[in-house]
Amino acid sequence: MARATVQDVAKTAGVSVGTVSRVLNKSPAVSESSKEKVTAAIRQLNYRPLASARDLRRDRTLRILALAKNLNSPIISEAFRGVGDAAASSGYVSLIAPTAGDPEREQQLVDMLRNGSVDGLIMFSPTMPDEDVDEMAEQLSVVQVCEIADSEAAFGVSIDDRQAAFDITRHLIETGGRRLAMIGNRAARSGRLREEGFRQAAAEAGISREQTLFAEGEFDFHTGRRLTRELLKADPLPDAVFCGSDTVAAGCVREITDAGLRVPDDIAVAGFDDSVQAEMCVPELTTIRQPAYDMGRLAFEELLARMTVPGVHRRGRTFLPHELVIRDSTKN
Amino acid sequence: MARATVQDVAKTAGVSVGTVSRVLNKSPAVSESSKEKVTAAIRQLNYRPLASARDLRRDRTLRILALAKNLNSPIISEAFRGVGDAAASSGYVSLIAPTAGDPEREQQLVDMLRNGSVDGLIMFSPTMPDEDVDEMAEQLSVVQVCEIADSEAAFGVSIDDRQAAFDITRHLIETGGRRLAMIGNRAARSGRLREEGFRQAAAEAGISREQTLFAEGEFDFHTGRRLTRELLKADPLPDAVFCGSDTVAAGCVREITDAGLRVPDDIAVAGFDDSVQAEMCVPELTTIRQPAYDMGRLAFEELLARMTVPGVHRRGRTFLPHELVIRDSTKN
DNA sequence: TCTACTTTTGGAATCGATTCCAAATTGGAG
DNA sequence: CTCCAATTTGGAATCGATTCCAAAAGTAGA
């Protein structure tokens, strides 16, 4: 049994396709009686309007797509929840796809916006260079979250990464940290901004760059352990480590503990994100809370504005406030 | 500047729309010279075929959708990686959407299959009742992963949850566990199967149902802690706890440790999934490894068969082998 | 009952890419 | 140079839902 079409419904209901379509779209210009006939026919034939035909005619899909490197980042999944809720309340369906950091995969997904498979795009962690994001944003509905390209058409929602890193580093210093270390990721813009904040806080406390340690790598648990192992070879040892994510911080704490040292007494550790990992860690992690859900909501609102008012290319970033969450992994 | 169409490209290249389309679809029946002209025109106009028009005519989208309650389950994100890789190598784009356990949201997403927005559907954790999944599977391309409805048209990919639970429970018994407890989730089919396996292992070891403890709840860290707190009120205390996920197990270990007891000496704890949490926990968790990536790959292959050979409604489940991973949270 | 409305309806045109068929062109053999 | 076959091309028809316009039906007032 092939799929039923408006034609079939019209025939079964004994009305014209126009009337069927009007019923489908809740046009008020339909008599009660034909509305009933059409509704009955739709049920009888188990009819669903074909998305591609509708999209073609209407020139929009009411779908948006979010792109992220991977799905298991707690910040991303929380932000995406915000996107989804905001989208739903505006009648949009929101989908997400991981790029795995593969430029080809990313390109293929971005093409979904170019070819009209979706109306808008939310980018969490672009792999493509800033210029490309920029160029795309010129003509298409794109909003960035967390990672915002530093360019002309920069636009999107995030926290102030530099300030957040500054705040938490200052906390480390205020609680006695002098020999500071950071585990960061220079591949990401946010990572570079956090490094800036870290260095600025150190500098303001009169700690020279040479007294400072820096290790670089991806933000996963095992990398955290490995990089910490490197840091622990330093002499003198660091007494405070700022990590770019809670997961890395968990690895850091683990490695310190395994080395027979105590957190925070010997070495204080700070994370970033306030994910559940921060609470799972022993001791629980001092960290930076990102308002991920709200960032997602706001990102969708921004996107909606771009999609519906085509001329509007509201520029600029929106920064949401972060929060320093102090727990037991740093002294007090 | 509006979007260019095949018509525009044809005019610019000085050929007919048919020829343009043939170039787009790499038909061999095009002369070298017109291919060049068309390619040049496409580049000049920055032309992209409109997805909805193509989909309408071709009656397929080369897109699939995966549904899950939430995105941050490590098993789901790993399985989805498998889906994505398999899909990509067959020319499909795979998208994912969280339902948040909301039936309305789920319905809306399932409608994307019904209305032809996507060609196939992979369900990780359905909220709808088994009958509905079953009915849907009768006519549409749907494959289940991890959670498989227990019904006529049952089909999908998972591990043998009962056997896995049996195996790990037997391990708990073999390492001295007598007073067994389980933290499970009866809301999910897999949860019920795991409970069966747990009980079967206990029974075979001559442990009566009354000697056994059971706590029920969602699979997150805080629930794990709360339920463990309940279990620790029992007298005598349990000496081995099987948890339905590593995250719950981490909460369980934490609560036990905070109560001044030792894992595994006083109470052994086992997890499930072999996610990174299992290694982050101290002590590291004995757990069951699920071949999530392969489950995802296989699920897509199954789906592909259903999508391309419409008559084929291959029934049945595919079980992939699990693996007992023994670490320090259980005695040896 | 007739006029002047408003409400409701039918159906053709439309969106843009693909595909099929017939026509045009090319190439090679004789 | 002719003829037949193979290659290439143009363009109309098609996919299914929406929308616009004109026509039909309904309603109210006089």
XYZ file of C-alpha atoms in Angstrom, chain A:
332
model
C 0.000 0.000 0.000
C 1.632 3.154 -1.180
C 1.620 6.419 0.698
C -1.590 8.423 0.527
C -1.456 11.928 -0.943
C -3.645 15.003 -0.670
C -5.280 13.840 -3.886
C -6.326 10.573 -2.277
C -7.629 12.328 0.779
C -9.540 14.798 -1.371
C -11.130 12.003 -3.360
C -12.081 9.993 -0.286
C -13.496 13.023 1.469
C -15.273 14.202 -1.659
C -13.672 17.628 -1.629
C -10.848 19.351 -3.485
C -7.175 19.302 -2.642
C -7.413 22.939 -1.726
C -9.867 22.139 1.018
C -7.726 19.323 2.312
C -4.738 21.596 2.487
C -6.779 24.243 4.251
C -7.810 21.734 6.866
C -4.216 20.611 7.308
C -3.082 24.156 7.826
C -5.963 25.123 10.059
C -7.197 27.803 7.738
C -10.398 29.305 9.169
C -12.043 29.351 5.753
C -13.365 25.801 5.952
C -16.878 24.755 6.872
C -17.379 22.506 9.839
C -18.788 19.767 7.640
C -15.892 19.557 5.214
C -13.432 19.752 8.047
C -15.015 16.648 9.503
C -15.072 14.802 6.198
C -11.411 15.597 5.613
C -10.376 14.653 9.119
C -12.168 11.334 8.738
C -10.508 10.645 5.398
C -7.101 11.485 6.819
C -7.582 9.040 9.629
C -8.975 6.390 7.346
C -6.051 6.602 4.937
C -3.531 7.193 7.704
C -2.359 10.181 5.757
C 0.705 12.303 6.588
C 1.748 15.259 4.480
C 5.049 14.521 2.795
C 7.745 16.689 4.318
C 9.735 17.259 1.150
C 6.718 18.476 -0.795
C 5.666 20.794 1.988
C 9.199 22.101 2.493
C 9.621 22.706 -1.211
C 6.495 24.726 -1.490
C 6.917 26.636 1.751
C 10.614 27.170 1.377
C 11.381 26.259 4.944
C 11.684 23.132 7.006
C 11.139 24.185 10.623
C 14.212 22.124 11.428
C 17.554 23.214 12.777
C 20.807 21.366 13.190
C 23.445 21.592 15.859
C 27.027 20.512 15.226
C 29.500 19.429 17.845
C 32.738 17.496 17.838
C 31.241 14.852 20.044
C 28.143 14.305 22.079
C 29.462 13.284 25.435
C 30.526 16.678 26.662
C 28.168 17.545 29.501
C 28.204 21.210 28.546
C 27.162 20.466 25.017
C 24.416 18.065 25.934
C 23.063 20.530 28.472
C 23.254 23.436 26.055
C 21.553 21.333 23.445
C 18.755 20.672 25.875
C 18.271 24.426 26.030
C 18.322 24.670 22.258
C 15.778 21.897 21.990
C 13.354 23.390 24.477
C 13.506 26.827 22.934
C 13.172 25.376 19.456
C 10.198 23.244 20.416
C 8.322 26.188 21.821
C 8.744 27.951 18.497
C 7.618 24.945 16.512
C 11.057 23.884 15.377
C 12.613 20.456 15.566
C 16.238 20.456 16.607
C 18.685 17.767 15.627
C 22.295 17.248 16.511
C 25.165 15.595 14.728
C 28.738 14.943 15.803
C 31.529 15.862 13.428
C 34.191 13.854 15.222
C 36.510 16.681 14.255
C 36.463 15.418 10.692
C 36.393 18.348 8.238
C 34.742 16.245 5.569
C 31.960 15.138 7.872
C 31.528 18.683 9.053
C 31.324 19.939 5.494
C 28.670 17.396 4.661
C 26.588 18.522 7.617
C 27.050 22.196 6.914
C 25.833 21.435 3.424
C 22.522 20.517 4.980
C 22.084 24.185 5.697
C 23.310 25.217 2.266
C 20.933 22.877 0.485
C 17.975 23.705 2.630
C 17.712 20.465 4.571
C 17.500 22.637 7.674
C 16.744 26.301 8.246
C 19.495 27.083 10.688
C 22.714 25.880 12.211
C 24.161 26.007 15.681
C 27.865 25.327 15.920
C 29.412 24.165 19.154
C 32.926 23.294 18.183
C 33.777 24.115 14.594
C 36.646 22.318 12.946
C 36.757 24.666 9.987
C 38.844 27.831 10.127
C 37.342 31.071 11.411
C 37.195 32.643 7.968
C 34.937 29.866 6.730
C 32.572 30.237 9.657
C 32.598 33.935 9.050
C 31.839 33.659 5.378
C 29.054 31.195 6.043
C 27.533 33.458 8.659
C 27.415 36.295 6.160
C 24.702 34.656 4.131
C 23.244 31.866 6.224
C 21.587 31.455 9.581
C 24.369 30.333 11.866
C 24.978 30.889 15.546
C 27.960 29.738 17.569
C 27.879 28.512 21.121
C 30.805 28.178 23.537
C 33.451 28.533 20.848
C 33.071 31.781 18.964
C 35.274 32.556 16.017
C 37.227 35.740 16.471
C 36.360 37.544 13.280
C 34.332 40.234 11.601
C 30.951 38.593 11.768
C 31.627 37.064 15.151
C 28.318 36.241 16.764
C 27.118 33.743 19.256
C 26.690 32.911 22.897
C 29.278 31.913 25.466
C 30.724 32.779 28.815
C 33.707 35.059 29.132
C 36.341 32.343 29.126
C 39.175 34.672 29.880
C 37.451 36.187 32.868
C 36.380 32.773 34.151
C 39.922 31.439 33.959
C 41.135 34.622 35.594
C 38.649 34.223 38.431
C 39.480 30.639 39.212
C 43.203 31.215 38.932
C 42.942 34.123 41.300
C 41.104 31.827 43.672
C 43.996 29.386 43.454
C 46.402 32.179 44.242
C 44.317 33.549 47.086
C 44.266 30.134 48.685
C 48.013 29.965 48.657
C 48.962 28.864 45.164
C 52.305 30.236 43.970
C 53.742 27.579 41.742
C 50.891 27.546 39.235
C 50.245 25.021 36.498
C 47.602 24.815 33.822
C 46.369 21.964 31.666
C 44.856 23.546 28.625
C 44.074 23.132 24.985
C 45.439 25.723 22.625
C 43.700 24.130 19.666
C 40.430 25.687 20.772
C 39.818 29.400 20.928
C 38.251 29.048 24.352
C 41.394 27.237 25.423
C 43.561 30.122 24.338
C 41.322 32.604 26.100
C 41.500 30.581 29.279
C 45.242 30.511 29.059
C 45.212 34.281 28.755
C 43.085 34.608 31.865
C 45.337 32.215 33.709
C 48.449 34.147 32.760
C 46.895 37.485 33.515
C 45.920 36.392 37.024
C 49.409 35.038 37.574
C 51.003 38.216 36.310
C 48.820 40.412 38.495
C 49.915 38.373 41.488
C 53.508 39.003 40.600
C 54.159 35.469 39.445
C 56.484 35.447 36.474
C 55.801 33.389 33.411
C 58.850 31.241 34.119
C 57.472 30.181 37.483
C 54.464 28.825 35.698
C 53.842 25.421 34.129
C 51.687 24.611 31.146
C 50.661 21.277 29.646
C 48.611 20.873 26.554
C 46.271 18.192 25.254
C 42.743 17.002 24.647
C 40.185 17.247 27.424
C 39.735 13.633 28.443
C 40.494 11.686 31.585
C 43.496 9.758 30.334
C 45.091 12.823 28.829
C 44.576 14.515 32.171
C 46.476 11.739 33.886
C 49.272 11.705 31.359
C 49.792 15.460 31.407
C 49.719 15.523 35.170
C 52.409 12.865 35.224
C 54.523 15.282 33.181
C 53.796 18.153 35.532
C 54.814 16.065 38.514
C 58.296 15.732 37.103
C 58.844 19.433 37.669
C 61.033 20.593 40.502
C 59.769 22.250 42.535
C 56.360 20.676 42.171
C 53.389 22.860 41.312
C 51.116 23.602 44.241
C 48.003 24.464 42.200
C 46.740 23.183 38.880
C 43.993 24.771 36.818
C 42.469 22.255 34.404
C 40.458 23.073 31.303
C 37.684 20.652 32.157
C 36.392 18.675 35.098
C 37.226 15.428 33.381
C 40.832 16.455 32.979
C 40.830 17.661 36.577
C 39.558 14.278 37.690
C 42.490 12.672 35.909
C 44.804 15.183 37.487
C 43.525 14.510 40.996
C 43.797 10.811 40.426
C 47.376 10.999 39.308
C 48.361 13.244 42.198
C 46.694 10.925 44.666
C 48.317 7.869 43.129
C 51.676 9.593 43.503
C 51.081 9.686 47.243
C 50.360 13.386 47.385
C 47.251 14.994 48.815
C 44.684 17.258 47.178
C 44.407 20.076 48.111
C 47.039 20.055 50.863
C 50.007 19.336 48.631
C 48.512 20.397 45.328
C 45.223 22.198 44.765
C 43.259 21.344 41.624
C 40.545 23.289 39.845
C 38.293 22.138 37.036
C 35.976 23.813 34.588
C 32.297 23.299 33.623
C 30.772 22.092 36.898
C 29.729 18.856 35.307
C 28.702 15.829 37.328
C 32.335 14.733 37.208
C 33.153 17.561 39.566
C 30.977 15.963 42.212
C 32.086 12.445 41.456
C 35.680 13.312 42.079
C 37.208 12.828 45.513
C 37.759 15.451 46.746
C 34.963 17.270 44.946
C 36.233 19.837 42.502
C 36.340 23.582 42.664
C 35.228 24.602 39.210
C 33.516 27.173 36.990
C 29.823 26.734 36.390
C 28.676 27.545 32.873
C 24.993 28.324 32.388
C 24.877 25.862 29.534
C 21.122 25.421 29.365
C 20.536 29.143 29.099
C 23.304 29.482 26.568
C 21.438 26.983 24.445
C 18.124 28.756 24.811
C 19.648 32.077 23.938
C 21.486 30.631 20.978
C 18.213 29.431 19.549
C 16.549 32.789 20.068
C 19.400 34.423 18.224
C 19.132 31.868 15.465
C 15.393 32.347 15.211
C 15.882 36.071 14.712
C 18.304 35.370 11.900
C 16.039 32.831 10.265
C 12.858 34.822 10.363
C 14.129 38.334 9.731
C 16.490 37.631 6.897
C 17.959 41.113 6.718
C 18.875 41.195 10.373
C 22.453 40.201 10.856
C 22.765 41.140 14.441
C 26.445 41.015 15.183
C 28.291 40.454 18.369
C 28.610 38.000 21.168
C 26.403 37.523 24.118
C 28.273 36.686 27.285
C 26.441 34.936 30.056
C 27.694 35.103 33.624
C 29.712 32.204 34.962
C 30.051 31.256 38.589
C 32.988 30.131 40.679
C 31.987 27.018 42.582
C 34.298 26.345 45.482
C 34.581 22.793 46.748
C 37.221 20.695 48.459
C 39.864 20.348 45.782
C 41.236 23.768 46.625
C 42.231 25.085 50.015
C 40.233 27.743 51.758
